[in-house]
Short mmCIF file of C-alpha atoms and ligand atoms in Angstrom, two decimals:
data_model
loop_
_atom_site.label_atom_id
_atom_site.label_comp_id
_atom_site.label_asym_id
_atom_site.label_seq_id
_atom_site.Cartn_x
_atom_site.Cartn_y
_atom_site.Cartn_z
CA MET A 291 -28.26 -46.33 -1.42
CA ALA A 292 -25.84 -46.64 1.58
CA THR A 293 -27.48 -47.01 5.09
CA VAL A 294 -25.84 -45.61 8.03
CA LEU A 295 -25.14 -48.68 10.03
CA LYS A 296 -23.06 -50.40 7.18
CA GLU A 297 -20.61 -47.54 7.19
CA PRO A 298 -17.19 -47.96 8.80
CA GLY A 299 -17.74 -44.71 10.78
CA ALA A 300 -20.91 -45.77 12.27
CA ALA A 301 -18.87 -47.27 15.08
CA LEU A 302 -17.73 -43.76 16.03
CA ASN A 303 -19.72 -43.34 19.16
CA TYR A 304 -19.37 -39.67 19.78
CA ASP A 305 -21.97 -37.12 20.88
CA MET A 306 -20.47 -33.77 19.75
CA SER A 307 -23.47 -31.96 21.22
CA ASP A 308 -22.13 -32.74 24.76
CA ALA A 309 -20.58 -29.59 26.02
CA SER A 310 -17.81 -31.19 27.90
CA TRP A 311 -16.00 -31.71 24.61
CA TYR A 312 -15.62 -27.92 24.36
CA VAL A 313 -15.14 -26.86 27.90
CA GLU A 314 -12.26 -29.46 28.03
CA ASP A 315 -10.96 -28.42 24.62
CA ARG A 316 -11.10 -32.16 23.37
CA TRP A 317 -13.32 -31.77 20.19
CA GLN A 318 -10.53 -31.85 17.62
CA GLU A 319 -9.82 -35.49 17.60
CA PRO A 320 -13.41 -36.87 17.32
CA PHE A 321 -14.19 -34.44 14.54
CA ARG A 322 -11.04 -35.42 12.72
CA GLN A 323 -12.11 -39.08 12.88
CA MET A 324 -15.52 -38.24 11.67
CA ARG A 325 -14.22 -36.29 8.67
CA GLU A 326 -12.00 -39.08 7.85
CA LEU A 327 -14.38 -41.97 8.30
CA ASP A 328 -17.81 -40.80 8.03
CA PRO A 329 -18.16 -37.14 7.31
CA ILE A 330 -21.96 -37.24 7.54
CA HIS A 331 -22.45 -39.09 10.60
CA TRP A 332 -25.56 -40.05 12.55
CA THR A 333 -25.78 -39.50 16.40
CA GLU A 334 -28.61 -41.25 18.31
CA ASN A 335 -29.94 -40.18 21.68
CA GLY A 336 -27.33 -37.39 22.08
CA MET A 337 -27.85 -34.57 24.59
CA PHE A 338 -30.04 -32.96 22.00
CA GLY A 339 -31.64 -36.14 20.54
CA ASN A 340 -30.90 -37.75 17.20
CA PHE A 341 -29.19 -35.71 14.53
CA TRP A 342 -26.88 -35.87 11.63
CA ASN A 343 -23.29 -34.45 12.13
CA VAL A 344 -22.23 -32.64 8.89
CA THR A 345 -18.48 -32.33 9.52
CA SER A 346 -16.67 -31.77 6.08
CA HIS A 347 -16.23 -28.36 4.45
CA LYS A 348 -17.68 -29.50 1.22
CA ALA A 349 -20.71 -31.07 2.92
CA ILE A 350 -21.45 -28.12 5.08
CA GLN A 351 -21.38 -25.73 1.98
CA HIS A 352 -23.56 -28.14 0.12
CA VAL A 353 -26.27 -28.14 2.77
CA GLU A 354 -26.13 -24.32 3.26
CA ALA A 355 -26.55 -23.84 -0.52
CA LEU A 356 -29.85 -25.68 -0.41
CA PRO A 357 -32.07 -23.56 1.90
CA GLU A 358 -35.31 -24.83 0.32
CA ILE A 359 -34.46 -28.27 1.38
CA PHE A 360 -32.55 -27.64 4.60
CA SER A 361 -34.55 -25.18 6.60
CA SER A 362 -33.51 -22.77 9.23
CA SER A 363 -36.94 -21.80 10.27
CA TYR A 364 -38.00 -21.95 13.90
CA GLU A 365 -41.24 -23.40 12.74
CA HIS A 366 -39.26 -26.56 11.84
CA GLY A 367 -36.84 -26.34 14.76
CA GLY A 368 -34.64 -23.38 14.25
CA ILE A 369 -30.91 -22.95 14.12
CA THR A 370 -29.62 -24.68 17.19
CA LEU A 371 -29.74 -28.24 18.21
CA ALA A 372 -32.13 -27.51 21.14
CA ASP A 373 -35.60 -28.29 19.96
CA ARG A 374 -38.46 -25.85 20.77
CA ILE A 375 -40.49 -26.56 23.89
CA ASP A 376 -44.13 -26.27 22.79
CA ASP A 377 -45.82 -26.20 26.14
CA GLY A 378 -46.66 -22.51 25.78
CA THR A 379 -43.98 -21.41 28.21
CA GLU A 380 -41.34 -20.65 25.53
CA LEU A 381 -40.89 -16.95 24.60
CA VAL A 382 -41.23 -17.05 20.82
CA MET A 383 -39.26 -14.05 19.28
CA PRO A 384 -38.92 -14.82 15.62
CA MET A 385 -35.54 -13.78 14.16
CA PHE A 386 -34.58 -13.71 10.43
CA ILE A 387 -31.71 -15.88 11.08
CA ALA A 388 -34.29 -18.62 11.94
CA MET A 389 -36.56 -17.96 8.85
CA ASP A 390 -36.64 -19.17 5.36
CA ARG A 391 -37.18 -17.33 2.11
CA PRO A 392 -39.11 -15.20 1.30
CA LYS A 393 -39.67 -13.86 4.85
CA HIS A 394 -35.93 -13.95 5.58
CA THR A 395 -35.09 -11.86 2.67
CA GLY A 396 -37.35 -8.80 3.59
CA GLN A 397 -36.32 -8.83 7.11
CA ARG A 398 -32.51 -9.16 6.42
CA ARG A 399 -33.03 -5.98 4.26
CA THR A 400 -34.05 -4.04 7.24
CA VAL A 401 -30.62 -4.29 8.92
CA ALA A 402 -28.10 -4.92 6.12
CA PRO A 403 -27.68 -1.18 5.33
CA ALA A 404 -26.19 -0.78 8.70
CA PHE A 405 -23.18 -3.06 7.63
CA THR A 406 -22.19 -1.64 4.25
CA PRO A 407 -18.65 -0.75 3.41
CA THR A 408 -19.65 3.04 3.73
CA GLU A 409 -21.06 2.57 7.19
CA MET A 410 -17.88 0.58 8.18
CA LYS A 411 -15.81 3.45 7.08
CA ARG A 412 -18.05 5.95 9.08
CA MET A 413 -17.67 3.77 12.19
CA SER A 414 -14.04 3.02 11.87
CA ASP A 415 -12.68 6.22 13.58
CA ASP A 416 -14.95 5.60 16.64
CA ILE A 417 -14.00 1.99 16.91
CA ARG A 418 -10.34 2.98 16.88
CA ARG A 419 -10.75 5.65 19.40
CA ARG A 420 -12.54 3.33 21.82
CA THR A 421 -10.08 0.43 21.23
CA ALA A 422 -7.13 2.90 21.97
CA GLU A 423 -8.79 4.02 25.07
CA ILE A 424 -9.29 0.52 26.45
CA LEU A 425 -5.89 -0.65 25.61
CA ASP A 426 -4.34 2.74 27.11
CA GLY A 427 -6.11 1.83 30.39
CA LEU A 428 -4.70 -1.75 30.71
CA PRO A 429 -2.22 -2.44 33.60
CA TRP A 430 1.29 -3.35 32.33
CA ASP A 431 2.57 -4.31 35.83
CA GLN A 432 -0.14 -6.82 36.94
CA PRO A 433 -2.21 -9.76 35.53
CA PHE A 434 -5.75 -9.01 34.56
CA ASP A 435 -8.64 -10.85 32.76
CA TRP A 436 -8.55 -10.08 29.04
CA VAL A 437 -12.06 -11.37 28.39
CA ASP A 438 -13.56 -8.87 30.90
CA LYS A 439 -11.25 -5.93 30.31
CA VAL A 440 -10.98 -6.13 26.61
CA SER A 441 -13.16 -8.44 24.67
CA ILE A 442 -16.36 -7.81 26.55
CA GLU A 443 -15.81 -4.15 27.03
CA LEU A 444 -14.97 -3.64 23.38
CA THR A 445 -17.88 -5.63 21.92
CA THR A 446 -20.42 -4.20 24.31
CA GLN A 447 -19.24 -0.60 23.70
CA MET A 448 -19.67 -1.35 19.92
CA LEU A 449 -23.23 -2.68 20.28
CA ALA A 450 -24.18 0.21 22.41
CA ILE A 451 -23.14 2.47 19.69
CA LEU A 452 -24.90 0.57 17.09
CA PHE A 453 -28.20 0.60 18.96
CA ASP A 454 -27.83 3.97 20.61
CA PHE A 455 -28.19 2.14 23.91
CA PRO A 456 -27.87 3.86 27.08
CA TRP A 457 -24.23 3.92 27.81
CA GLU A 458 -24.36 3.28 31.56
CA ASP A 459 -26.54 0.09 31.13
CA ARG A 460 -24.51 -1.32 28.41
CA ARG A 461 -23.25 -4.44 30.27
CA LYS A 462 -26.76 -5.50 30.27
CA LEU A 463 -26.19 -6.32 26.65
CA THR A 464 -23.58 -8.74 27.72
CA GLU A 465 -25.67 -10.37 30.36
CA TRP A 466 -28.72 -10.67 28.07
CA SER A 467 -26.76 -12.03 25.25
CA ASP A 468 -25.18 -14.63 27.47
CA TRP A 469 -28.55 -15.74 28.64
CA ALA A 470 -30.13 -15.73 25.26
CA GLY A 471 -27.38 -17.74 23.49
CA ASP A 472 -27.08 -20.44 26.10
CA ILE A 473 -28.87 -23.52 24.68
CA GLU A 474 -27.65 -25.80 27.41
CA LEU A 475 -30.21 -24.28 29.75
CA VAL A 476 -33.01 -26.40 28.25
CA HIS A 477 -31.52 -29.26 30.36
CA SER A 478 -32.55 -27.48 33.59
CA GLU A 479 -36.08 -26.22 34.27
CA GLU A 480 -34.86 -23.79 36.91
CA LEU A 481 -32.34 -22.18 34.66
CA ARG A 482 -34.70 -22.22 31.79
CA GLN A 483 -37.11 -20.02 33.83
CA GLU A 484 -34.34 -17.78 34.93
CA ARG A 485 -33.30 -17.35 31.21
CA LEU A 486 -37.06 -16.35 30.37
CA LYS A 487 -36.95 -13.78 33.13
CA HIS A 488 -33.91 -12.14 31.54
CA LEU A 489 -35.44 -12.34 28.08
CA TYR A 490 -38.55 -10.61 29.23
CA GLU A 491 -36.54 -7.91 30.95
CA MET A 492 -34.63 -7.46 27.81
CA GLY A 493 -37.82 -7.22 25.76
CA ALA A 494 -39.27 -4.59 28.04
CA TYR A 495 -36.10 -2.47 27.93
CA PHE A 496 -36.16 -2.45 24.08
CA LYS A 497 -39.73 -1.77 23.92
CA LYS A 498 -39.04 1.42 25.88
CA LEU A 499 -36.20 2.31 23.38
CA TRP A 500 -38.58 1.57 20.50
CA ASP A 501 -41.30 3.78 21.80
CA ALA A 502 -38.79 6.63 22.22
CA LYS A 503 -37.78 6.29 18.60
CA ILE A 504 -40.88 5.42 16.75
CA ASN A 505 -42.33 8.96 16.67
CA ALA A 506 -38.94 10.77 16.57
CA GLU A 507 -36.80 12.04 13.62
CA PRO A 508 -34.50 9.08 12.14
CA THR A 509 -31.06 8.72 13.77
CA PRO A 510 -28.24 6.65 12.28
CA ASP A 511 -28.52 3.71 14.71
CA LEU A 512 -29.91 0.31 14.06
CA ILE A 513 -33.15 0.72 16.07
CA SER A 514 -34.21 3.95 14.15
CA MET A 515 -32.92 2.43 10.95
CA MET A 516 -35.17 -0.64 11.31
CA ILE A 517 -38.27 1.28 12.45
CA HIS A 518 -37.90 3.75 9.38
CA SER A 519 -36.97 1.08 6.80
CA ASP A 520 -39.63 0.03 4.09
CA ALA A 521 -39.25 -3.59 5.11
CA MET A 522 -40.45 -2.73 8.63
CA SER A 523 -43.98 -3.08 7.27
CA GLU A 524 -43.24 -6.86 6.96
CA MET A 525 -42.44 -7.13 10.77
CA ASP A 526 -44.59 -7.13 13.83
CA GLU A 527 -43.48 -6.05 17.25
CA PHE A 528 -42.41 -9.58 18.26
CA GLU A 529 -40.29 -9.95 15.09
CA PHE A 530 -38.71 -6.51 15.64
CA MET A 531 -37.71 -7.58 19.27
CA GLY A 532 -36.52 -11.04 17.96
CA ASN A 533 -34.40 -9.34 15.45
CA LEU A 534 -32.80 -6.99 17.99
CA ILE A 535 -31.97 -9.91 20.24
CA LEU A 536 -30.49 -11.53 17.08
CA LEU A 537 -28.18 -8.52 16.52
CA ILE A 538 -27.04 -8.46 20.24
CA VAL A 539 -26.41 -12.12 20.53
CA GLY A 540 -25.00 -12.28 16.96
CA GLY A 541 -22.65 -9.38 17.48
CA ASN A 542 -21.70 -10.14 21.03
CA ASP A 543 -20.39 -13.57 22.05
CA THR A 544 -18.91 -14.12 18.55
CA THR A 545 -16.75 -10.94 18.33
CA ARG A 546 -15.86 -11.29 21.87
CA ASN A 547 -14.71 -14.77 21.54
CA SER A 548 -12.59 -14.00 18.53
CA MET A 549 -10.87 -11.21 20.40
CA SER A 550 -10.12 -13.64 23.18
CA GLY A 551 -9.19 -16.39 20.73
CA LEU A 552 -6.61 -14.22 19.00
CA VAL A 553 -4.67 -13.81 22.26
CA TYR A 554 -4.95 -17.46 23.10
CA GLY A 555 -4.32 -18.74 19.61
CA LEU A 556 -1.37 -16.67 18.95
CA GLN A 557 0.23 -17.78 22.35
CA GLN A 558 -0.05 -21.45 21.09
CA PHE A 559 1.90 -20.61 18.04
CA PRO A 560 4.81 -18.11 19.11
CA ASP A 561 6.33 -18.23 15.62
CA GLN A 562 3.21 -17.02 14.15
CA ARG A 563 2.70 -14.25 16.69
CA GLU A 564 6.19 -13.12 15.98
CA LYS A 565 5.64 -13.22 12.26
CA LEU A 566 2.56 -11.07 12.80
CA GLU A 567 4.41 -8.62 15.11
CA GLN A 568 7.23 -8.06 12.57
CA ASN A 569 4.86 -7.77 9.73
CA PRO A 570 1.75 -5.85 10.61
CA GLU A 571 0.60 -5.77 6.91
CA LEU A 572 -0.36 -9.42 7.49
CA ILE A 573 -3.21 -8.27 9.97
CA PRO A 574 -6.09 -8.47 7.42
CA ASN A 575 -5.27 -12.01 6.62
CA ALA A 576 -4.57 -12.95 10.13
CA VAL A 577 -7.98 -11.73 11.07
CA GLN A 578 -9.51 -14.30 8.72
CA GLU A 579 -7.20 -16.98 10.11
CA ILE A 580 -7.97 -16.25 13.65
CA ILE A 581 -11.71 -16.45 12.98
CA ARG A 582 -11.21 -19.86 11.13
CA TRP A 583 -9.14 -21.18 14.11
CA GLN A 584 -11.44 -20.07 16.74
CA THR A 585 -14.82 -20.52 15.07
CA PRO A 586 -16.87 -18.76 17.72
CA LEU A 587 -20.15 -20.53 16.68
CA ALA A 588 -19.56 -24.24 16.70
CA HIS A 589 -22.63 -25.09 14.67
CA MET A 590 -25.80 -24.06 13.12
CA ARG A 591 -28.74 -26.47 12.81
CA ARG A 592 -30.93 -27.26 9.77
CA THR A 593 -33.95 -29.49 9.53
CA ALA A 594 -34.60 -31.46 6.22
CA LEU A 595 -38.02 -30.56 4.55
CA GLU A 596 -37.87 -33.53 2.22
CA ASP A 597 -35.91 -36.78 1.82
CA TYR A 598 -32.42 -36.04 0.37
CA ASP A 599 -29.25 -38.06 -0.71
CA LEU A 600 -26.32 -36.16 0.87
CA PHE A 601 -23.25 -37.77 -0.63
CA GLY A 602 -24.64 -41.28 -0.15
CA LYS A 603 -26.52 -40.77 3.26
CA THR A 604 -30.24 -40.82 3.21
CA ILE A 605 -31.46 -37.75 5.07
CA LYS A 606 -35.21 -38.21 5.92
CA LYS A 607 -37.76 -35.47 5.99
CA GLY A 608 -37.82 -34.07 9.49
CA ASP A 609 -34.09 -35.10 10.42
CA LYS A 610 -32.01 -32.42 12.04
CA LEU A 611 -28.55 -31.77 10.91
CA ALA A 612 -25.74 -29.92 12.80
CA LEU A 613 -23.43 -28.07 10.55
CA TRP A 614 -20.27 -28.18 12.50
CA TYR A 615 -18.41 -25.12 11.32
CA ILE A 616 -15.77 -25.90 14.02
CA SER A 617 -15.01 -29.08 12.05
CA GLY A 618 -15.28 -27.82 8.49
CA ASN A 619 -12.82 -25.12 9.56
CA ARG A 620 -10.29 -27.95 10.36
CA ASP A 621 -10.79 -29.84 7.27
CA GLU A 622 -7.33 -30.80 6.14
CA SER A 623 -8.52 -31.32 2.38
CA VAL A 624 -9.05 -27.53 2.33
CA PHE A 625 -6.76 -26.09 5.02
CA GLU A 626 -3.25 -27.69 5.28
CA ASP A 627 -2.05 -28.11 8.74
CA ALA A 628 -5.48 -27.00 9.70
CA ASP A 629 -5.04 -27.19 13.48
CA LYS A 630 -2.29 -24.42 13.37
CA ILE A 631 -2.84 -20.74 12.99
CA ILE A 632 -0.69 -19.62 9.98
CA VAL A 633 -1.08 -15.80 9.80
CA ASP A 634 -0.27 -15.63 6.10
CA ARG A 635 -2.39 -18.67 5.02
CA GLU A 636 -3.29 -18.18 1.52
CA ASN A 637 -6.83 -19.47 1.66
CA ALA A 638 -7.93 -18.48 5.25
CA ARG A 639 -10.90 -16.64 3.66
CA ARG A 640 -12.41 -19.97 2.74
CA HIS A 641 -13.38 -20.53 6.32
CA LEU A 642 -16.93 -21.28 7.23
CA ALA A 643 -17.19 -19.36 10.61
CA PHE A 644 -19.65 -16.82 9.18
CA GLY A 645 -21.70 -19.69 7.54
CA TYR A 646 -22.25 -19.71 3.83
CA GLY A 647 -25.31 -18.86 1.40
CA ILE A 648 -28.26 -16.76 2.11
CA HIS A 649 -27.77 -16.66 5.84
CA ARG A 650 -24.14 -15.76 5.81
CA CYS A 651 -23.44 -13.53 8.77
CA VAL A 652 -24.63 -10.04 8.01
CA GLY A 653 -22.31 -8.45 10.60
CA ALA A 654 -19.07 -10.13 9.35
CA ARG A 655 -17.51 -6.88 8.03
CA LEU A 656 -18.17 -5.21 11.46
CA ALA A 657 -16.61 -8.10 13.24
CA GLU A 658 -13.63 -8.07 10.87
CA LEU A 659 -13.08 -4.51 11.40
CA GLN A 660 -13.19 -4.57 15.14
CA ILE A 661 -10.67 -7.44 15.25
CA ALA A 662 -8.37 -5.77 12.75
CA ILE A 663 -8.52 -2.51 14.51
CA LEU A 664 -7.64 -4.39 17.89
CA LEU A 665 -4.68 -5.98 16.17
CA GLU A 666 -3.51 -2.70 14.67
CA GLU A 667 -3.78 -0.81 17.96
CA MET A 668 -1.85 -3.51 19.77
CA ALA A 669 0.81 -3.40 17.17
CA LYS A 670 1.05 0.34 17.40
CA ARG A 671 1.82 -0.13 21.23
CA ARG A 672 4.19 -3.24 20.50
CA MET A 673 1.91 -4.85 22.97
CA ARG A 674 2.25 -8.66 23.41
CA VAL A 675 -0.34 -10.33 25.36
CA ASN A 676 0.88 -13.27 27.45
CA VAL A 677 -1.58 -16.12 28.61
CA LEU A 678 -0.65 -17.04 32.11
CA GLU A 679 -2.77 -20.11 32.59
CA GLU A 680 -5.36 -22.18 30.74
CA PRO A 681 -8.35 -20.04 30.27
CA VAL A 682 -11.89 -21.01 31.53
CA ARG A 683 -13.87 -21.98 28.54
CA VAL A 684 -17.58 -21.71 27.92
CA ARG A 685 -19.54 -24.80 28.67
CA ALA A 686 -21.61 -25.10 25.41
CA CYS A 687 -21.76 -26.79 22.10
CA PHE A 688 -23.00 -23.66 20.36
CA VAL A 689 -21.03 -20.67 21.44
CA HIS A 690 -17.27 -21.63 21.37
CA GLY A 691 -15.38 -19.35 23.53
CA TYR A 692 -13.76 -18.27 26.75
CA ARG A 693 -15.35 -17.23 30.16
CA SER A 694 -11.98 -15.71 31.47
CA MET A 695 -8.31 -15.56 30.59
CA GLN A 696 -5.68 -14.29 32.88
CA VAL A 697 -2.94 -12.45 30.97
CA SER A 698 0.04 -10.12 31.40
CA LEU A 699 1.35 -7.56 28.90
CA SER A 700 4.97 -7.09 27.72
CA LYS A 701 6.60 -5.13 24.94
CA TYR A 702 8.29 -6.73 21.96
C1 HEM B 112 -25.49 -14.98 11.12
C2 HEM B 112 -21.09 -16.03 12.77
C3 HEM B 112 -20.54 -11.36 14.15
C4 HEM B 112 -25.13 -10.58 13.16
C5 HEM B 112 -24.44 -15.53 11.53
C6 HEM B 112 -24.21 -17.03 11.26
C7 HEM B 112 -22.92 -17.23 11.79
C8 HEM B 112 -22.42 -16.05 12.27
C9 HEM B 112 -22.32 -18.68 11.68
C10 HEM B 112 -25.22 -17.89 10.48
C11 HEM B 112 -24.88 -18.35 9.13
C12 HEM B 112 -25.71 -19.27 8.59
O1 HEM B 112 -26.72 -19.70 9.13
O2 HEM B 112 -25.24 -19.61 7.44
C13 HEM B 112 -20.57 -14.85 13.33
C14 HEM B 112 -19.20 -14.73 13.81
C15 HEM B 112 -19.05 -13.33 14.09
C16 HEM B 112 -20.20 -12.68 13.98
C17 HEM B 112 -18.21 -15.90 13.85
C18 HEM B 112 -17.77 -12.77 14.72
C19 HEM B 112 -16.55 -13.31 14.47
C20 HEM B 112 -21.71 -10.79 13.99
C21 HEM B 112 -21.89 -9.37 14.30
C22 HEM B 112 -23.22 -9.00 14.02
C23 HEM B 112 -23.86 -10.30 13.56
C24 HEM B 112 -20.84 -8.33 14.71
C25 HEM B 112 -24.10 -7.79 14.16
C26 HEM B 112 -23.89 -6.88 15.01
C27 HEM B 112 -25.58 -11.64 12.48
C28 HEM B 112 -27.05 -11.79 11.90
C29 HEM B 112 -27.03 -13.05 11.36
C30 HEM B 112 -25.77 -13.63 11.53
C31 HEM B 112 -28.01 -10.72 12.06
C32 HEM B 112 -28.30 -13.59 10.60
C33 HEM B 112 -28.11 -13.48 9.07
C34 HEM B 112 -29.11 -14.31 8.22
O3 HEM B 112 -29.74 -15.14 8.75
O4 HEM B 112 -29.27 -13.67 7.10
N1 HEM B 112 -23.34 -15.05 12.11
N2 HEM B 112 -21.13 -13.66 13.43
N3 HEM B 112 -22.80 -11.31 13.51
N4 HEM B 112 -24.96 -12.77 12.19
FE1 HEM B 112 -23.02 -13.15 12.69
#
């Protein structure tokens, strides 16, 4: 069996968990080299310790299809490269994204009914109305920050509707989501404590919402739906909170960064932007392509529960693996000219940005719907969004996105 050190790619000395690759937008080349020379590559003493980089489309799918061997469970380390801190100070809020079967199955069932095609149809008028309102409120004569005015506002409004969350406090959802999803904070004790403070505040807020709904008649929002579902009997209060946080974080940064990514990405490929402008029927496919190109979550982590030979590499029990979706989605053996947005790319749907297998994103349809409606409403207004300078990117190896992006509008 091959050992790591004898592989040609072992000379690749990249730590892809270092956030600077992403904040400086330099991650493409090292991942390309890994896919070519050593698609399952071992990193030692990285920012998050030792781990395997799984970088090819094929290998990522392979690992995701074996959830009994490659665990997502927080008991074994969870889904991000940051290890749990077991000194009693961590706030443990178990979420089903970080659970294995059979527990995962029951808990996923409590929220899945909120994302069926029928529910999406029910929500689409509301999403369209809100999207239209936001676009109609944008200034045509001066620059503004697309992230703040459109991406954050739209995703936050959507979550507030999903949770029946007090409207005037909805930006708290953004704030909490940013704190909850920022795994880089483990590097600073002060920021880790600050993060805990925000998570406790969020927990207390949701406890109030839960108390108000538990003895009330069911309403068509996620909190009520979860409380009144059969599978709720399988959840304690901590798990309920954990799953709420999961929905906030899951539905927030990801959709937000796709909405920013579509503006930035289309600006990089003006021929494709024009093709989309002239052929709005391409929007459903372009949505897939933009999500592939952006890949708003760069990785998910798995932990091996037993020794396993992964395409010639010996993964040892207890090893952690980073499934780099951001790399799999640029795999040239699957996506020709993979660094380019091609709005009518035939196999755009094969992207891994939503993961694969039993944990595949439960909110994927909602995300796709929101992004499609945004593109449709922009098309109706013949709105072109021009990026004025390089955006400020998120400093993280998990969430892959933008903090701010100055733009101006023009008609086409
Ligand atoms: C799971 C990405 C939008 C809720 C996931 C996973 C990824 C992902 C990569 C993990 C898959 C795995 O481990 O195999 C995205 C992207 C989105 C998005 C790129 C937007 C473009 C949403 C939305 C919601 C949501 C809108 C809900 C409001 C969840 C939940 C899970 C999940 C609850 C856990 C599923 C499970 O473990 O069974 N998502 N997501 N996501 N996502 Fe999303």
